[in-house]
GROMACS .gro file of C-alpha atoms in nm:
model
  340
    1TRP     CA    1  11.953  12.194   9.409
    2ILE     CA    2  11.624  12.274   9.526
    3ILE     CA    3  11.360  12.195   9.793
    4VAL     CA    4  11.015  12.127   9.656
    5ARG     CA    5  10.762  12.111   9.941
    6ALA     CA    6  10.432  12.201  10.107
    7ASP     CA    7  10.314  12.246  10.463
    8ALA     CA    8  10.118  12.017  10.668
    9THR     CA    9   9.813  12.241  10.710
   10ASP     CA   10   9.511  12.172  10.907
   11ALA     CA   11   9.347  12.106  10.566
   12PHE     CA   12   9.612  11.863  10.467
   13ILE     CA   13   9.575  11.684  10.801
   14ALA     CA   14   9.190  11.670  10.778
   15GLU     CA   15   9.227  11.540  10.414
   16HIS     CA   16   9.430  11.243  10.546
   17ASN     CA   17   9.166  11.179  10.837
   18MET     CA   18   9.435  11.261  11.111
   19THR     CA   19   9.271  11.539  11.274
   20GLY     CA   20   9.359  11.529  11.643
   21THR     CA   21   9.653  11.289  11.573
   22TRP     CA   22   9.888  11.485  11.343
   23THR     CA   23   9.981  11.839  11.407
   24PRO     CA   24  10.137  12.093  11.162
   25ALA     CA   25  10.456  12.128  11.361
   26GLY     CA   26  10.474  11.747  11.432
   27LEU     CA   27  10.441  11.662  11.073
   28GLY     CA   28  10.626  11.936  10.878
   29GLY     CA   29  10.489  11.865  10.538
   30VAL     CA   30  10.575  11.666  10.220
   31ILE     CA   31  10.917  11.762  10.104
   32PHE     CA   32  11.136  11.671   9.804
   33TYR     CA   33  11.512  11.725   9.747
   34ARG     CA   34  11.553  11.776   9.371
   35GLN     CA   35  11.790  11.909   9.104
   36VAL     CA   36  11.680  12.169   8.833
   37VAL     CA   37  11.747  12.009   8.488
   38ALA     CA   38  11.588  12.274   8.279
   39ALA     CA   39  11.412  12.617   8.339
   40GLY     CA   40  11.301  12.920   8.147
   41PHE     CA   41  10.987  12.777   7.955
   42GLY     CA   42  10.827  13.124   7.993
   43ASP     CA   43  10.536  12.974   8.202
   44GLY     CA   44  10.707  12.908   8.528
   45ARG     CA   45  10.783  12.553   8.471
   46LEU     CA   46  11.081  12.369   8.607
   47GLU     CA   47  11.213  12.028   8.478
   48LEU     CA   48  11.342  11.816   8.752
   49ASP     CA   49  11.576  11.520   8.764
   50ILE     CA   50  11.336  11.291   8.972
   51PRO     CA   51  10.941  11.304   8.951
   52ILE     CA   52  10.744  11.427   9.249
   53ARG     CA   53  10.576  11.156   9.412
   54TYR     CA   54  10.294  11.309   9.600
   55PRO     CA   55  10.047  11.606   9.531
   56LEU     CA   56  10.157  11.952   9.646
   57LEU     CA   57   9.884  12.208   9.660
   58GLN     CA   58   9.874  12.577   9.687
   59ARG     CA   59   9.632  12.538   9.960
   60ASP     CA   60   9.928  12.395  10.165
   61ASN     CA   61  10.173  12.677  10.052
   62ALA     CA   62  10.334  12.471   9.790
   63ARG     CA   63  10.667  12.634   9.692
   64VAL     CA   64  11.027  12.589   9.574
   65THR     CA   65  11.335  12.714   9.739
   66ARG     CA   66  11.690  12.694   9.660
   67THR     CA   67  11.926  12.485   9.895
   68LEU     CA   68  12.279  12.420   9.946
   69PRO     CA   69  12.409  12.099   9.785
   70HIS     CA   70  12.443  11.779   9.990
   71ILE     CA   71  12.756  11.605  10.045
   72ASP     CA   72  12.807  11.401   9.714
   73GLU     CA   73  12.938  11.074   9.611
   74VAL     CA   74  13.043  10.931   9.955
   75ALA     CA   75  13.098  10.560   9.980
   76VAL     CA   76  13.167  10.289  10.237
   77GLU     CA   77  13.261   9.940  10.108
   78ASN     CA   78  13.425   9.626  10.177
   79LEU     CA   79  13.450   9.581  10.545
   80SER     CA   80  13.309   9.428  10.855
   81ILE     CA   81  13.211   9.628  11.158
   82GLY     CA   82  13.090   9.534  11.520
   83THR     CA   83  13.064   9.720  11.855
   84ARG     CA   84  13.123   9.590  12.201
   85SER     CA   85  12.819   9.480  12.382
   86VAL     CA   86  12.684   9.678  12.682
   87THR     CA   87  12.700   9.432  12.994
   88SER     CA   88  12.567   9.656  13.281
   89GLY     CA   89  12.253   9.860  13.353
   90SER     CA   90  11.891   9.765  13.257
   91MET     CA   91  11.809   9.695  12.888
   92GLY     CA   92  11.434   9.713  12.928
   93ASP     CA   93  11.206   9.827  12.644
   94ASP     CA   94  11.138  10.176  12.799
   95ASP     CA   95  11.477  10.233  12.945
   96TRP     CA   96  11.615  10.401  12.642
   97ASP     CA   97  11.527  10.761  12.791
   98THR     CA   98  11.628  10.670  13.171
   99PRO     CA   99  11.975  10.789  13.243
  100GLY     CA  100  12.206  10.535  13.409
  101THR     CA  101  12.060  10.232  13.228
  102GLY     CA  102  12.243  10.043  12.971
  103ALA     CA  103  11.960  10.116  12.705
  104TYR     CA  104  12.010  10.488  12.770
  105ASP     CA  105  12.378  10.444  12.679
  106VAL     CA  106  12.328  10.269  12.356
  107HIS     CA  107  12.003  10.462  12.252
  108ASN     CA  108  12.002  10.610  11.904
  109SER     CA  109  12.356  10.453  11.802
  110SER     CA  110  12.409  10.322  11.450
  111LEU     CA  111  12.679  10.108  11.279
  112ILE     CA  112  12.660  10.358  10.976
  113GLU     CA  113  12.457  10.680  10.960
  114VAL     CA  114  12.421  10.854  10.640
  115ASN     CA  115  12.288  11.224  10.679
  116HIS     CA  116  12.225  11.463  10.378
  117VAL     CA  117  12.426  11.267  10.122
  118VAL     CA  118  12.337  11.229   9.760
  119ASN     CA  119  12.466  10.993   9.502
  120GLY     CA  120  12.654  10.751   9.749
  121TRP     CA  121  12.675  10.390   9.822
  122ILE     CA  122  12.721  10.130  10.101
  123ARG     CA  123  12.856   9.814   9.933
  124ASN     CA  124  12.989   9.467  10.070
  125VAL     CA  125  12.952   9.559  10.425
  126SER     CA  126  12.868   9.301  10.695
  127SER     CA  127  12.822   9.299  11.074
  128TYR     CA  128  13.022   9.046  11.281
  129ARG     CA  129  13.059   8.947  11.645
  130PRO     CA  130  13.355   9.096  11.833
  131PHE     CA  131  13.524   8.804  12.018
  132TRP     CA  132  13.435   8.965  12.354
  133ASN     CA  133  13.062   8.958  12.287
  134SER     CA  134  12.863   8.647  12.380
  135ASP     CA  135  12.619   8.667  12.086
  136HIS     CA  136  12.545   9.025  11.964
  137HIS     CA  137  12.716   9.198  11.664
  138PHE     CA  138  12.635   9.565  11.749
  139LEU     CA  139  12.453   9.768  11.998
  140SER     CA  140  12.123   9.916  11.807
  141ASN     CA  141  12.052  10.053  11.478
  142GLY     CA  142  12.253   9.924  11.166
  143ILE     CA  143  12.242  10.146  10.872
  144ARG     CA  144  12.025  10.454  10.875
  145LEU     CA  145  11.977  10.686  10.574
  146ARG     CA  146  11.857  11.023  10.722
  147PHE     CA  147  11.759  11.289  10.457
  148ALA     CA  148  11.986  11.106  10.209
  149ARG     CA  149  11.888  11.076   9.842
  150SER     CA  150  11.983  10.838   9.562
  151MET     CA  151  12.192  10.612   9.793
  152THR     CA  152  12.269  10.247   9.679
  153VAL     CA  153  12.294  10.000   9.975
  154GLU     CA  154  12.404   9.683   9.812
  155HIS     CA  155  12.519   9.327   9.962
  156VAL     CA  156  12.508   9.441  10.320
  157ASP     CA  157  12.462   9.169  10.587
  158LEU     CA  158  12.351   9.273  10.925
  159GLY     CA  159  12.261   9.037  11.227
  160HIS     CA  160  12.193   9.017  11.587
  161SER     CA  161  12.163   9.382  11.724
  162GLN     CA  162  12.160   9.385  12.107
  163TYR     CA  163  11.891   9.639  12.219
  164HIS     CA  164  11.561   9.603  12.057
  165GLY     CA  165  11.388   9.846  12.279
  166ALA     CA  166  11.160  10.132  12.200
  167GLY     CA  167  11.250  10.487  12.095
  168GLY     CA  168  11.378  10.379  11.749
  169ASN     CA  169  11.625  10.125  11.838
  170GLY     CA  170  11.736   9.798  11.690
  171ASN     CA  171  11.623   9.865  11.336
  172HIS     CA  172  11.877   9.702  11.105
  173PHE     CA  173  11.792   9.931  10.787
  174SER     CA  174  11.629  10.245  10.874
  175ILE     CA  175  11.525  10.441  10.574
  176GLN     CA  176  11.435  10.818  10.636
  177GLY     CA  177  11.525  10.963  10.307
  178SER     CA  178  11.414  10.944   9.950
  179ASP     CA  179  11.487  10.769   9.617
  180ASN     CA  180  11.736  10.521   9.767
  181LEU     CA  181  11.789  10.157   9.647
  182LEU     CA  182  11.840   9.861   9.921
  183THR     CA  183  11.940   9.560   9.711
  184GLU     CA  184  12.062   9.194   9.781
  185CYS     CA  185  12.086   9.282  10.146
  186TYR     CA  186  12.025   9.040  10.453
  187SER     CA  187  11.901   9.121  10.792
  188GLU     CA  188  11.837   8.895  11.093
  189ASP     CA  189  11.738   8.924  11.458
  190ALA     CA  190  11.636   9.284  11.462
  191ARG     CA  191  11.342   9.488  11.630
  192HIS     CA  192  11.256   9.589  11.265
  193ASN     CA  193  11.465   9.432  11.000
  194VAL     CA  194  11.363   9.714  10.758
  195SER     CA  195  11.170  10.030  10.875
  196PHE     CA  196  11.060  10.322  10.676
  197GLY     CA  197  10.998  10.640  10.864
  198LEU     CA  198  10.897  11.001  10.827
  199ILE     CA  199  10.704  11.187  10.549
  200VAL     CA  200  11.032  11.235  10.366
  201ALA     CA  201  11.069  10.856  10.295
  202THR     CA  202  10.948  10.845   9.935
  203GLY     CA  203  11.056  10.663   9.614
  204ASN     CA  204  11.272  10.402   9.782
  205VAL     CA  205  11.306  10.057   9.654
  206VAL     CA  206  11.398   9.749   9.861
  207LEU     CA  207  11.504   9.480   9.606
  208ARG     CA  208  11.581   9.105   9.648
  209CYS     CA  209  11.644   9.143  10.016
  210THR     CA  210  11.589   8.891  10.305
  211ALA     CA  211  11.447   8.965  10.653
  212ILE     CA  212  11.464   8.675  10.906
  213ASN     CA  213  11.337   8.668  11.268
  214GLY     CA  214  11.225   9.012  11.327
  215ARG     CA  215  11.076   9.092  11.655
  216PHE     CA  216  10.827   9.331  11.488
  217PRO     CA  217  10.764   9.354  11.124
  218VAL     CA  218  10.925   9.507  10.831
  219ASP     CA  219  10.719   9.828  10.846
  220PHE     CA  220  10.621  10.175  10.748
  221HIS     CA  221  10.666  10.340  11.102
  222MET     CA  222  10.512  10.680  11.091
  223HIS     CA  223  10.405  10.982  10.910
  224LEU     CA  224  10.268  10.871  10.561
  225SER     CA  225  10.619  10.784  10.358
  226PRO     CA  226  10.465  10.785  10.033
  227ALA     CA  227  10.519  10.578   9.705
  228ASN     CA  228  10.779  10.300   9.809
  229LEU     CA  229  10.833   9.966   9.664
  230ILE     CA  230  10.926   9.639   9.825
  231ASP     CA  231  11.014   9.404   9.527
  232SER     CA  232  11.104   9.025   9.541
  233MET     CA  233  11.156   9.007   9.923
  234VAL     CA  234  11.203   8.708  10.108
  235LEU     CA  235  11.074   8.689  10.470
  236ASP     CA  236  11.135   8.409  10.711
  237ASP     CA  237  10.975   8.441  11.048
  238ASP     CA  238  10.896   8.806  10.962
  239PHE     CA  239  10.617   8.994  10.763
  240ILE     CA  240  10.535   9.312  10.614
  241GLU     CA  241  10.302   9.575  10.790
  242ALA     CA  242  10.167   9.891  10.636
  243VAL     CA  243   9.885  10.019  10.835
  244ARG     CA  244   9.768  10.306  11.056
  245ARG     CA  245   9.973  10.313  11.380
  246ASP     CA  246   9.817  10.450  11.680
  247HIS     CA  247  10.107  10.472  11.885
  248ALA     CA  248  10.195  10.836  11.979
  249ASP     CA  249  10.124  11.050  11.673
  250HIS     CA  250  10.241  10.827  11.404
  251GLY     CA  251   9.916  10.778  11.202
  252HIS     CA  252   9.921  10.646  10.850
  253GLY     CA  253  10.241  10.464  10.770
  254THR     CA  254  10.231  10.503  10.402
  255THR     CA  255  10.032  10.562  10.087
  256GLN     CA  256  10.056  10.447   9.725
  257SER     CA  257  10.332  10.185   9.822
  258VAL     CA  258  10.371   9.864   9.633
  259PHE     CA  259  10.468   9.512   9.764
  260TRP     CA  260  10.546   9.301   9.449
  261ASN     CA  261  10.647   8.924   9.432
  262THR     CA  262  10.691   8.863   9.819
  263HIS     CA  263  10.795   8.523   9.938
  264GLY     CA  264  10.742   8.399  10.273
  265GLU     CA  265  10.946   8.096  10.402
  266THR     CA  266  10.764   8.038  10.743
  267VAL     CA  267  10.528   8.208  10.984
  268GLY     CA  268  10.431   8.555  10.927
  269TRP     CA  269  10.193   8.777  11.140
  270GLU     CA  270   9.934   8.602  11.344
  271VAL     CA  271   9.601   8.795  11.259
  272ASP     CA  272   9.412   8.550  11.471
  273VAL     CA  273   9.467   8.238  11.658
  274GLY     CA  274   9.615   7.992  11.406
  275ILE     CA  275   9.569   8.232  11.110
  276LYS     CA  276   9.910   8.359  10.972
  277LYS     CA  277   9.948   8.655  10.737
  278LEU     CA  278  10.268   8.745  10.530
  279ILE     CA  279  10.149   9.111  10.439
  280ARG     CA  280   9.903   9.330  10.622
  281SER     CA  281   9.831   9.646  10.441
  282ALA     CA  282   9.581   9.915  10.491
  283GLN     CA  283   9.725  10.219  10.348
  284PHE     CA  284   9.597  10.559  10.314
  285GLY     CA  285   9.420  10.569   9.981
  286TRP     CA  286   9.550  10.304   9.755
  287GLY     CA  287   9.807  10.047   9.848
  288TYR     CA  288   9.922   9.759   9.625
  289VAL     CA  289   9.994   9.398   9.701
  290ILE     CA  290  10.069   9.195   9.390
  291GLY     CA  291  10.211   8.832   9.398
  292THR     CA  292  10.288   8.633   9.709
  293SER     CA  293  10.430   8.282   9.732
  294GLY     CA  294  10.604   8.036   9.966
  295ASN     CA  295  10.478   7.853  10.272
  296ASP     CA  296  10.335   8.179  10.402
  297ASP     CA  297  10.175   8.366  10.119
  298ALA     CA  298   9.856   8.509  10.294
  299VAL     CA  299   9.753   8.874  10.261
  300ASP     CA  300   9.535   9.086  10.511
  301THR     CA  301   9.373   9.425  10.406
  302PRO     CA  302   9.186   9.521  10.715
  303SER     CA  303   8.917   9.775  10.641
  304HIS     CA  304   8.962  10.115  10.809
  305PHE     CA  305   8.745  10.417  10.747
  306ARG     CA  306   9.052  10.647  10.777
  307ALA     CA  307   9.224  10.440  10.513
  308ARG     CA  308   8.966  10.377  10.255
  309PRO     CA  309   8.955  10.222  10.002
  310ASP     CA  310   9.083   9.879  10.074
  311ASP     CA  311   9.417   9.801   9.926
  312PHE     CA  312   9.437   9.620   9.593
  313VAL     CA  313   9.559   9.275   9.609
  314GLU     CA  314   9.628   9.048   9.312
  315GLY     CA  315   9.809   8.706   9.266
  316GLU     CA  316   9.785   8.600   9.643
  317GLY     CA  317   9.949   8.258   9.648
  318SER     CA  318  10.062   8.259   9.274
  319GLY     CA  319  10.375   8.506   9.292
  320ALA     CA  320  10.590   8.222   9.149
  321ASN     CA  321  10.421   8.275   8.821
  322LEU     CA  322  10.433   8.664   8.834
  323ILE     CA  323  10.545   8.841   8.526
  324PRO     CA  324  10.763   9.044   8.524
  325GLU     CA  325  10.940   8.876   8.836
  326SER     CA  326  11.079   9.228   8.935
  327LEU     CA  327  10.881   9.545   8.875
  328TYR     CA  328  11.167   9.759   8.954
  329GLU     CA  329  11.400   9.598   8.694
  330SER     CA  330  11.138   9.576   8.440
  331CYS     CA  331  11.076   9.967   8.482
  332LEU     CA  332  11.449  10.004   8.474
  333LEU     CA  333  11.485   9.810   8.141
  334TYR     CA  334  11.194  10.001   7.992
  335THR     CA  335  11.344  10.338   8.078
  336SER     CA  336  11.686  10.233   7.939
  337ASP     CA  337  11.534  10.119   7.613
  338ALA     CA  338  11.346  10.453   7.587
  339ALA     CA  339  11.647  10.658   7.643
  340ASP     CA  340  11.830  10.449   7.365
   0.00000   0.00000   0.00000
């Protein structure tokens, strides 16, 4: 097991038009957790188990270092889980860092948190309302993947978290790792039903999932998160946002991510009075929106000089005829056939 990484140098930050927003210490740098498949080619090459998904330059001190193995093949499956609601103390948006408030007590809590795990899974898990709660299932966050890799989260149903305040609370599926698969999952009534965060969130796939009634969008929350795929997602009173965020030091949320065959049931994001959008994408460099459908199928690609060129859009409103229906499953079938 190795770490393949580079630093967020001043030159890297300037290249991404983030001078004055990102800092080397705050960003850290692009990082990948990989396993060596073969070595000793005589020219310094290593063969890795998963491709590198973003450039690593000598300019930025690109390097390979050995590391200890993660926890391996850990699973949670076939259960329901809920937590007792907090009934005292203020639960305001900005109370999460104020001692003595209810928000402070629940801040940063999760139903399931996976940290430094590889090749694990969470399957057939649902939240539920404990009988003493009026309407909530759990306190804040649902499932959080932190520095985890090659996790499968499948058939997970989460709904009705209590605290939707700032500080990273109320996100039902929070992806802060790499090369994970979230498939056939359902989320309702969250701050963000699905949220990608940090520069380590690369190569993740969200496949055939449903997001309903998010207070804020399915989003790429901060610090670049390169090369992720949202495939065949259904949104109902929710939308997808992948733009530069001016909040704090977040900056560009993602680059080179793909939104494939997205279906909007009802209202998306209101870009202007009476004008709704299912997807809003202004990624750094290229981003891709291909195939939208449903009652809400509109795409907004706002121009921004820090994120040029404008993202690629094709098949807006005609996603029902998109071939292949799933980009991920098509690639999976192709690689399986090639291996045979």
